[in-house]
Amino acid sequence: MGYLWLNIKHKVLTVSALLILLVMMLSGCGAATDYLAFMGRHKSLESSFQSHPSLEARRELYPEDCFYLSGRILMNRPYNGPVLIVAVSDRYAQREIVATRILRSPATFYSLFLPEGEYDLLAFVDLNNNNYFESQEMIGWTPMGKRATVNRSLTVDGITVVGPEVKLDFNVTKKAEIPVNTKVTVNSYKYTSLDDDFFDSRYGTMGVYRPTQLLTHTQGSIFSLEEYDAKKTVVLFVHGMEGTPQDWKYMVDGLDRSRFQPWFYYYPSGLPLAQLESHLANSIIERNTRHTINRLIIVAHSMGGLVARSAIDTLSKRDKPSYLKMYISMSSPYGGVEDANSGLKSAPVVVPSWRDVATESVFLTQLYQQETPQNLPFYMFFSYRNRSGASGDGVIALKSQLDSRIHMKAIKTYGFDTTHVGILNDEAVRREFYRLLETVHP
């Protein structure tokens, strides 16, 4: 590939420099055009923010500075329909709608991804059954003078802020001061197939460069292919950078679904890994509260291994949950990406998660300061096919995949002559993976 020179903010970059960044994406198939589009959009948003500041733009520009505001939903009667929750701020403009989320039934809690600030929370239901949430259908709101405050100092885990209870009273309706005319579209937690457009690969790219948009698309975090069955062992799949649950199709297609139930953590991989691991841990806790999980196996690919490993540490701070039975990682960059540091220095705009996969990043340093539960069986899969002759799988170096800080903690390590992405579609890998699952299911 020849060099394409780009004059950006008086800096000269080459496509080869951009490709260093794309290697950091850990998917092995990123395109320079995606980064260039992201860079252009970011520059445009910054310019717009300077002239017309808004929290909505700030949320899009700096997702690494956002937090999850989470709280309970209380109702004065049973209700099986969806609820629209809206966060409103007066910081930059009167009654600015910063974020919305449609809560699935049963709507027992809310969670909104927000920048630091003070917010009024409003709740709407489709009372007239016309498939739209409308201004006159507001049946819940935070009391006057009791706004929800989102601030780093208020987080309970570095990412989550406990918000106020929002009480829904179906006997009292009020017209909101903001225009609301939102179509009632609710994504299910359950999809019959990974071929569904909901999991399409284009959403993986969206998750890197427009993470808030992916959150709007998913309206959730953990998805499944069937209703929960307590008799089955849950296998939670965690995709890597620029991935979606669709990446696991080959592994899931041969799974014995009479005994194993696949779940998928569907997340925007451009966010900081500390946010993602905390969100994963909280999502597992919430699912366990709802279902009472008996057996859970976590399987992660590439950067997803860093997210999963850290989430396991968070879940096990006091003691390993009894339902957590096994952890398997595939081609994960436990030692980081060596070229990332130089790439970060030359990039005019940086995706937050890229900082965390750089060698000696703060995230990696803190990761190895925590002790992984000794009574959790951990198996490491690594890949080593590389046409260039370098030691690695074409994306992640063997030195990183087999970083001694975690390699020595694996019960067993399995090497496969396949590529970084190919490990998810390899019959030998799948056969060994299924064999390990058998050791957990009774």
PDB file of N, CA and C in Angstrom, residues 203-266:
ATOM      1  N   TYR A 203     -22.720  -2.619  13.251  1.00  0.00           N
ATOM      2  CA  TYR A 203     -22.902  -2.072  14.598  1.00  0.00           C
ATOM      3  C   TYR A 203     -21.633  -2.218  15.431  1.00  0.00           C
ATOM      4  N   GLY A 204     -20.770  -3.144  15.047  1.00  0.00           N
ATOM      5  CA  GLY A 204     -19.482  -3.256  15.715  1.00  0.00           C
ATOM      6  C   GLY A 204     -18.626  -2.029  15.442  1.00  0.00           C
ATOM      7  N   THR A 205     -18.632  -1.584  14.173  1.00  0.00           N
ATOM      8  CA  THR A 205     -17.908  -0.361  13.815  1.00  0.00           C
ATOM      9  C   THR A 205     -18.521   0.844  14.509  1.00  0.00           C
ATOM     10  N   MET A 206     -19.849   0.883  14.573  1.00  0.00           N
ATOM     11  CA  MET A 206     -20.532   1.959  15.284  1.00  0.00           C
ATOM     12  C   MET A 206     -20.094   2.002  16.749  1.00  0.00           C
ATOM     13  N   GLY A 207     -19.928   0.821  17.358  1.00  0.00           N
ATOM     14  CA  GLY A 207     -19.553   0.754  18.761  1.00  0.00           C
ATOM     15  C   GLY A 207     -18.180   1.325  19.051  1.00  0.00           C
ATOM     16  N   VAL A 208     -17.291   1.309  18.054  1.00  0.00           N
ATOM     17  CA  VAL A 208     -15.955   1.885  18.218  1.00  0.00           C
ATOM     18  C   VAL A 208     -16.014   3.402  18.102  1.00  0.00           C
ATOM     19  N   TYR A 209     -16.631   3.886  17.027  1.00  0.00           N
ATOM     20  CA  TYR A 209     -16.556   5.301  16.694  1.00  0.00           C
ATOM     21  C   TYR A 209     -17.756   6.136  17.148  1.00  0.00           C
ATOM     22  N   ARG A 210     -18.888   5.484  17.417  1.00  0.00           N
ATOM     23  CA  ARG A 210     -20.072   6.201  17.893  1.00  0.00           C
ATOM     24  C   ARG A 210     -20.740   5.376  18.996  1.00  0.00           C
ATOM     25  N   PRO A 211     -20.037   5.231  20.111  1.00  0.00           N
ATOM     26  CA  PRO A 211     -20.534   4.337  21.157  1.00  0.00           C
ATOM     27  C   PRO A 211     -21.910   4.709  21.696  1.00  0.00           C
ATOM     28  N   THR A 212     -22.215   6.004  21.797  1.00  0.00           N
ATOM     29  CA  THR A 212     -23.528   6.385  22.309  1.00  0.00           C
ATOM     30  C   THR A 212     -24.634   5.972  21.348  1.00  0.00           C
ATOM     31  N   GLN A 213     -24.322   5.932  20.060  1.00  0.00           N
ATOM     32  CA  GLN A 213     -25.303   5.481  19.076  1.00  0.00           C
ATOM     33  C   GLN A 213     -25.580   3.993  19.214  1.00  0.00           C
ATOM     34  N   LEU A 214     -24.544   3.216  19.525  1.00  0.00           N
ATOM     35  CA  LEU A 214     -24.766   1.782  19.728  1.00  0.00           C
ATOM     36  C   LEU A 214     -25.616   1.550  20.977  1.00  0.00           C
ATOM     37  N   LEU A 215     -25.386   2.342  22.022  1.00  0.00           N
ATOM     38  CA  LEU A 215     -26.209   2.213  23.221  1.00  0.00           C
ATOM     39  C   LEU A 215     -27.670   2.503  22.913  1.00  0.00           C
ATOM     40  N   THR A 216     -27.906   3.468  22.023  1.00  0.00           N
ATOM     41  CA  THR A 216     -29.272   3.765  21.599  1.00  0.00           C
ATOM     42  C   THR A 216     -29.854   2.595  20.815  1.00  0.00           C
ATOM     43  N   HIS A 217     -29.016   1.959  19.997  1.00  0.00           N
ATOM     44  CA  HIS A 217     -29.463   0.815  19.182  1.00  0.00           C
ATOM     45  C   HIS A 217     -29.813  -0.381  20.062  1.00  0.00           C
ATOM     46  N   THR A 218     -28.964  -0.728  21.019  1.00  0.00           N
ATOM     47  CA  THR A 218     -29.180  -1.945  21.795  1.00  0.00           C
ATOM     48  C   THR A 218     -30.193  -1.763  22.922  1.00  0.00           C
ATOM     49  N   GLN A 219     -30.187  -0.592  23.554  1.00  0.00           N
ATOM     50  CA  GLN A 219     -31.067  -0.342  24.703  1.00  0.00           C
ATOM     51  C   GLN A 219     -30.908  -1.432  25.768  1.00  0.00           C
ATOM     52  N   GLY A 220     -29.716  -1.982  25.857  1.00  0.00           N
ATOM     53  CA  GLY A 220     -29.475  -3.052  26.820  1.00  0.00           C
ATOM     54  C   GLY A 220     -28.051  -3.553  26.699  1.00  0.00           C
ATOM     55  N   SER A 221     -27.722  -4.638  27.383  1.00  0.00           N
ATOM     56  CA  SER A 221     -26.340  -5.116  27.371  1.00  0.00           C
ATOM     57  C   SER A 221     -26.206  -6.621  27.166  1.00  0.00           C
ATOM     58  N   ILE A 222     -27.042  -7.429  27.818  1.00  0.00           N
ATOM     59  CA  ILE A 222     -26.939  -8.884  27.692  1.00  0.00           C
ATOM     60  C   ILE A 222     -28.159  -9.414  26.960  1.00  0.00           C
ATOM     61  N   PHE A 223     -27.896 -10.210  25.917  1.00  0.00           N
ATOM     62  CA  PHE A 223     -28.966 -10.745  25.074  1.00  0.00           C
ATOM     63  C   PHE A 223     -28.847 -12.264  24.972  1.00  0.00           C
ATOM     64  N   SER A 224     -29.952 -12.904  24.619  1.00  0.00           N
ATOM     65  CA  SER A 224     -29.970 -14.365  24.534  1.00  0.00           C
ATOM     66  C   SER A 224     -30.771 -14.798  23.316  1.00  0.00           C
ATOM     67  N   LEU A 225     -30.785 -16.100  23.076  1.00  0.00           N
ATOM     68  CA  LEU A 225     -31.521 -16.666  21.947  1.00  0.00           C
ATOM     69  C   LEU A 225     -32.763 -17.420  22.391  1.00  0.00           C
ATOM     70  N   GLU A 226     -33.018 -17.435  23.701  1.00  0.00           N
ATOM     71  CA  GLU A 226     -34.185 -18.147  24.221  1.00  0.00           C
ATOM     72  C   GLU A 226     -34.488 -17.643  25.625  1.00  0.00           C
ATOM     73  N   GLU A 227     -35.628 -17.996  26.144  1.00  0.00           N
ATOM     74  CA  GLU A 227     -35.971 -17.634  27.510  1.00  0.00           C
ATOM     75  C   GLU A 227     -35.042 -18.366  28.480  1.00  0.00           C
ATOM     76  N   TYR A 228     -34.824 -17.753  29.623  1.00  0.00           N
ATOM     77  CA  TYR A 228     -33.917 -18.353  30.599  1.00  0.00           C
ATOM     78  C   TYR A 228     -34.450 -19.691  31.091  1.00  0.00           C
ATOM     79  N   ASP A 229     -33.543 -20.659  31.153  1.00  0.00           N
ATOM     80  CA  ASP A 229     -33.875 -21.996  31.652  1.00  0.00           C
ATOM     81  C   ASP A 229     -32.866 -22.340  32.748  1.00  0.00           C
ATOM     82  N   ALA A 230     -33.329 -22.395  33.989  1.00  0.00           N
ATOM     83  CA  ALA A 230     -32.449 -22.621  35.136  1.00  0.00           C
ATOM     84  C   ALA A 230     -31.740 -23.974  35.086  1.00  0.00           C
ATOM     85  N   LYS A 231     -32.260 -24.922  34.313  1.00  0.00           N
ATOM     86  CA  LYS A 231     -31.651 -26.238  34.224  1.00  0.00           C
ATOM     87  C   LYS A 231     -30.398 -26.233  33.342  1.00  0.00           C
ATOM     88  N   LYS A 232     -30.254 -25.191  32.519  1.00  0.00           N
ATOM     89  CA  LYS A 232     -29.132 -25.145  31.582  1.00  0.00           C
ATOM     90  C   LYS A 232     -27.970 -24.335  32.143  1.00  0.00           C
ATOM     91  N   THR A 233     -26.780 -24.647  31.659  1.00  0.00           N
ATOM     92  CA  THR A 233     -25.593 -23.873  31.990  1.00  0.00           C
ATOM     93  C   THR A 233     -25.508 -22.684  31.043  1.00  0.00           C
ATOM     94  N   VAL A 234     -25.400 -21.485  31.601  1.00  0.00           N
ATOM     95  CA  VAL A 234     -25.309 -20.269  30.783  1.00  0.00           C
ATOM     96  C   VAL A 234     -23.869 -20.066  30.322  1.00  0.00           C
ATOM     97  N   VAL A 235     -23.695 -19.840  29.025  1.00  0.00           N
ATOM     98  CA  VAL A 235     -22.391 -19.519  28.456  1.00  0.00           C
ATOM     99  C   VAL A 235     -22.468 -18.081  27.956  1.00  0.00           C
ATOM    100  N   LEU A 236     -21.769 -17.186  28.624  1.00  0.00           N
ATOM    101  CA  LEU A 236     -21.797 -15.766  28.278  1.00  0.00           C
ATOM    102  C   LEU A 236     -20.618 -15.434  27.375  1.00  0.00           C
ATOM    103  N   PHE A 237     -20.912 -15.049  26.131  1.00  0.00           N
ATOM    104  CA  PHE A 237     -19.895 -14.732  25.130  1.00  0.00           C
ATOM    105  C   PHE A 237     -19.622 -13.229  25.122  1.00  0.00           C
ATOM    106  N   VAL A 238     -18.339 -12.863  25.125  1.00  0.00           N
ATOM    107  CA  VAL A 238     -17.934 -11.456  25.126  1.00  0.00           C
ATOM    108  C   VAL A 238     -17.078 -11.205  23.885  1.00  0.00           C
ATOM    109  N   HIS A 239     -17.590 -10.409  22.962  1.00  0.00           N
ATOM    110  CA  HIS A 239     -16.864 -10.145  21.710  1.00  0.00           C
ATOM    111  C   HIS A 239     -15.691  -9.181  21.934  1.00  0.00           C
ATOM    112  N   GLY A 240     -14.893  -8.988  20.911  1.00  0.00           N
ATOM    113  CA  GLY A 240     -13.735  -8.113  20.996  1.00  0.00           C
ATOM    114  C   GLY A 240     -13.977  -6.760  20.366  1.00  0.00           C
ATOM    115  N   MET A 241     -12.870  -6.030  20.128  1.00  0.00           N
ATOM    116  CA  MET A 241     -12.956  -4.710  19.527  1.00  0.00           C
ATOM    117  C   MET A 241     -13.630  -4.776  18.159  1.00  0.00           C
ATOM    118  N   GLU A 242     -14.540  -3.874  17.915  1.00  0.00           N
ATOM    119  CA  GLU A 242     -15.294  -3.762  16.663  1.00  0.00           C
ATOM    120  C   GLU A 242     -16.152  -4.996  16.394  1.00  0.00           C
ATOM    121  N   GLY A 243     -16.432  -5.769  17.436  1.00  0.00           N
ATOM    122  CA  GLY A 243     -17.213  -6.976  17.242  1.00  0.00           C
ATOM    123  C   GLY A 243     -18.660  -6.818  17.623  1.00  0.00           C
ATOM    124  N   THR A 244     -19.438  -7.863  17.367  1.00  0.00           N
ATOM    125  CA  THR A 244     -20.817  -7.992  17.820  1.00  0.00           C
ATOM    126  C   THR A 244     -21.023  -9.457  18.209  1.00  0.00           C
ATOM    127  N   PRO A 245     -22.134  -9.797  18.839  1.00  0.00           N
ATOM    128  CA  PRO A 245     -22.396 -11.203  19.162  1.00  0.00           C
ATOM    129  C   PRO A 245     -22.371 -12.112  17.940  1.00  0.00           C
ATOM    130  N   GLN A 246     -22.567 -11.556  16.757  1.00  0.00           N
ATOM    131  CA  GLN A 246     -22.558 -12.360  15.526  1.00  0.00           C
ATOM    132  C   GLN A 246     -21.213 -13.059  15.321  1.00  0.00           C
ATOM    133  N   ASP A 247     -20.151 -12.517  15.910  1.00  0.00           N
ATOM    134  CA  ASP A 247     -18.822 -13.125  15.786  1.00  0.00           C
ATOM    135  C   ASP A 247     -18.788 -14.547  16.338  1.00  0.00           C
ATOM    136  N   TRP A 248     -19.718 -14.866  17.237  1.00  0.00           N
ATOM    137  CA  TRP A 248     -19.718 -16.169  17.908  1.00  0.00           C
ATOM    138  C   TRP A 248     -20.615 -17.199  17.223  1.00  0.00           C
ATOM    139  N   LYS A 249     -21.106 -16.893  16.037  1.00  0.00           N
ATOM    140  CA  LYS A 249     -22.082 -17.756  15.374  1.00  0.00           C
ATOM    141  C   LYS A 249     -21.583 -19.192  15.217  1.00  0.00           C
ATOM    142  N   TYR A 250     -20.352 -19.377  14.775  1.00  0.00           N
ATOM    143  CA  TYR A 250     -19.826 -20.731  14.549  1.00  0.00           C
ATOM    144  C   TYR A 250     -19.763 -21.519  15.859  1.00  0.00           C
ATOM    145  N   MET A 251     -19.352 -20.870  16.928  1.00  0.00           N
ATOM    146  CA  MET A 251     -19.273 -21.546  18.229  1.00  0.00           C
ATOM    147  C   MET A 251     -20.664 -21.911  18.744  1.00  0.00           C
ATOM    148  N   VAL A 252     -21.627 -21.049  18.497  1.00  0.00           N
ATOM    149  CA  VAL A 252     -22.980 -21.267  19.004  1.00  0.00           C
ATOM    150  C   VAL A 252     -23.733 -22.302  18.175  1.00  0.00           C
ATOM    151  N   ASP A 253     -23.471 -22.337  16.859  1.00  0.00           N
ATOM    152  CA  ASP A 253     -24.218 -23.233  15.965  1.00  0.00           C
ATOM    153  C   ASP A 253     -24.102 -24.694  16.369  1.00  0.00           C
ATOM    154  N   GLY A 254     -22.962 -25.101  16.910  1.00  0.00           N
ATOM    155  CA  GLY A 254     -22.780 -26.500  17.286  1.00  0.00           C
ATOM    156  C   GLY A 254     -23.003 -26.771  18.763  1.00  0.00           C
ATOM    157  N   LEU A 255     -23.415 -25.765  19.504  1.00  0.00           N
ATOM    158  CA  LEU A 255     -23.604 -25.905  20.945  1.00  0.00           C
ATOM    159  C   LEU A 255     -24.805 -26.803  21.255  1.00  0.00           C
ATOM    160  N   ASP A 256     -24.661 -27.658  22.236  1.00  0.00           N
ATOM    161  CA  ASP A 256     -25.769 -28.503  22.670  1.00  0.00           C
ATOM    162  C   ASP A 256     -26.762 -27.637  23.429  1.00  0.00           C
ATOM    163  N   ARG A 257     -27.768 -27.144  22.713  1.00  0.00           N
ATOM    164  CA  ARG A 257     -28.711 -26.182  23.296  1.00  0.00           C
ATOM    165  C   ARG A 257     -29.677 -26.830  24.288  1.00  0.00           C
ATOM    166  N   SER A 258     -29.679 -28.154  24.375  1.00  0.00           N
ATOM    167  CA  SER A 258     -30.522 -28.803  25.365  1.00  0.00           C
ATOM    168  C   SER A 258     -29.910 -28.689  26.759  1.00  0.00           C
ATOM    169  N   ARG A 259     -28.608 -28.383  26.811  1.00  0.00           N
ATOM    170  CA  ARG A 259     -27.918 -28.299  28.101  1.00  0.00           C
ATOM    171  C   ARG A 259     -27.225 -26.960  28.334  1.00  0.00           C
ATOM    172  N   PHE A 260     -26.900 -26.250  27.245  1.00  0.00           N
ATOM    173  CA  PHE A 260     -26.192 -24.983  27.365  1.00  0.00           C
ATOM    174  C   PHE A 260     -27.011 -23.853  26.748  1.00  0.00           C
ATOM    175  N   GLN A 261     -27.004 -22.708  27.415  1.00  0.00           N
ATOM    176  CA  GLN A 261     -27.783 -21.568  26.952  1.00  0.00           C
ATOM    177  C   GLN A 261     -26.837 -20.397  26.675  1.00  0.00           C
ATOM    178  N   PRO A 262     -26.746 -19.938  25.408  1.00  0.00           N
ATOM    179  CA  PRO A 262     -25.838 -18.835  25.096  1.00  0.00           C
ATOM    180  C   PRO A 262     -26.422 -17.466  25.437  1.00  0.00           C
ATOM    181  N   TRP A 263     -25.607 -16.667  26.114  1.00  0.00           N
ATOM    182  CA  TRP A 263     -25.894 -15.246  26.343  1.00  0.00           C
ATOM    183  C   TRP A 263     -24.771 -14.445  25.691  1.00  0.00           C
ATOM    184  N   PHE A 264     -25.038 -13.168  25.419  1.00  0.00           N
ATOM    185  CA  PHE A 264     -24.055 -12.334  24.720  1.00  0.00           C
ATOM    186  C   PHE A 264     -23.989 -10.944  25.350  1.00  0.00           C
ATOM    187  N   TYR A 265     -22.778 -10.518  25.682  1.00  0.00           N
ATOM    188  CA  TYR A 265     -22.566  -9.143  26.134  1.00  0.00           C
ATOM    189  C   TYR A 265     -22.314  -8.298  24.896  1.00  0.00           C
ATOM    190  N   TYR A 266     -23.226  -7.397  24.602  1.00  0.00           N
ATOM    191  CA  TYR A 266     -23.217  -6.580  23.385  1.00  0.00           C
ATOM    192  C   TYR A 266     -22.901  -5.152  23.812  1.00  0.00           C
TER     193      TYR A 266
END
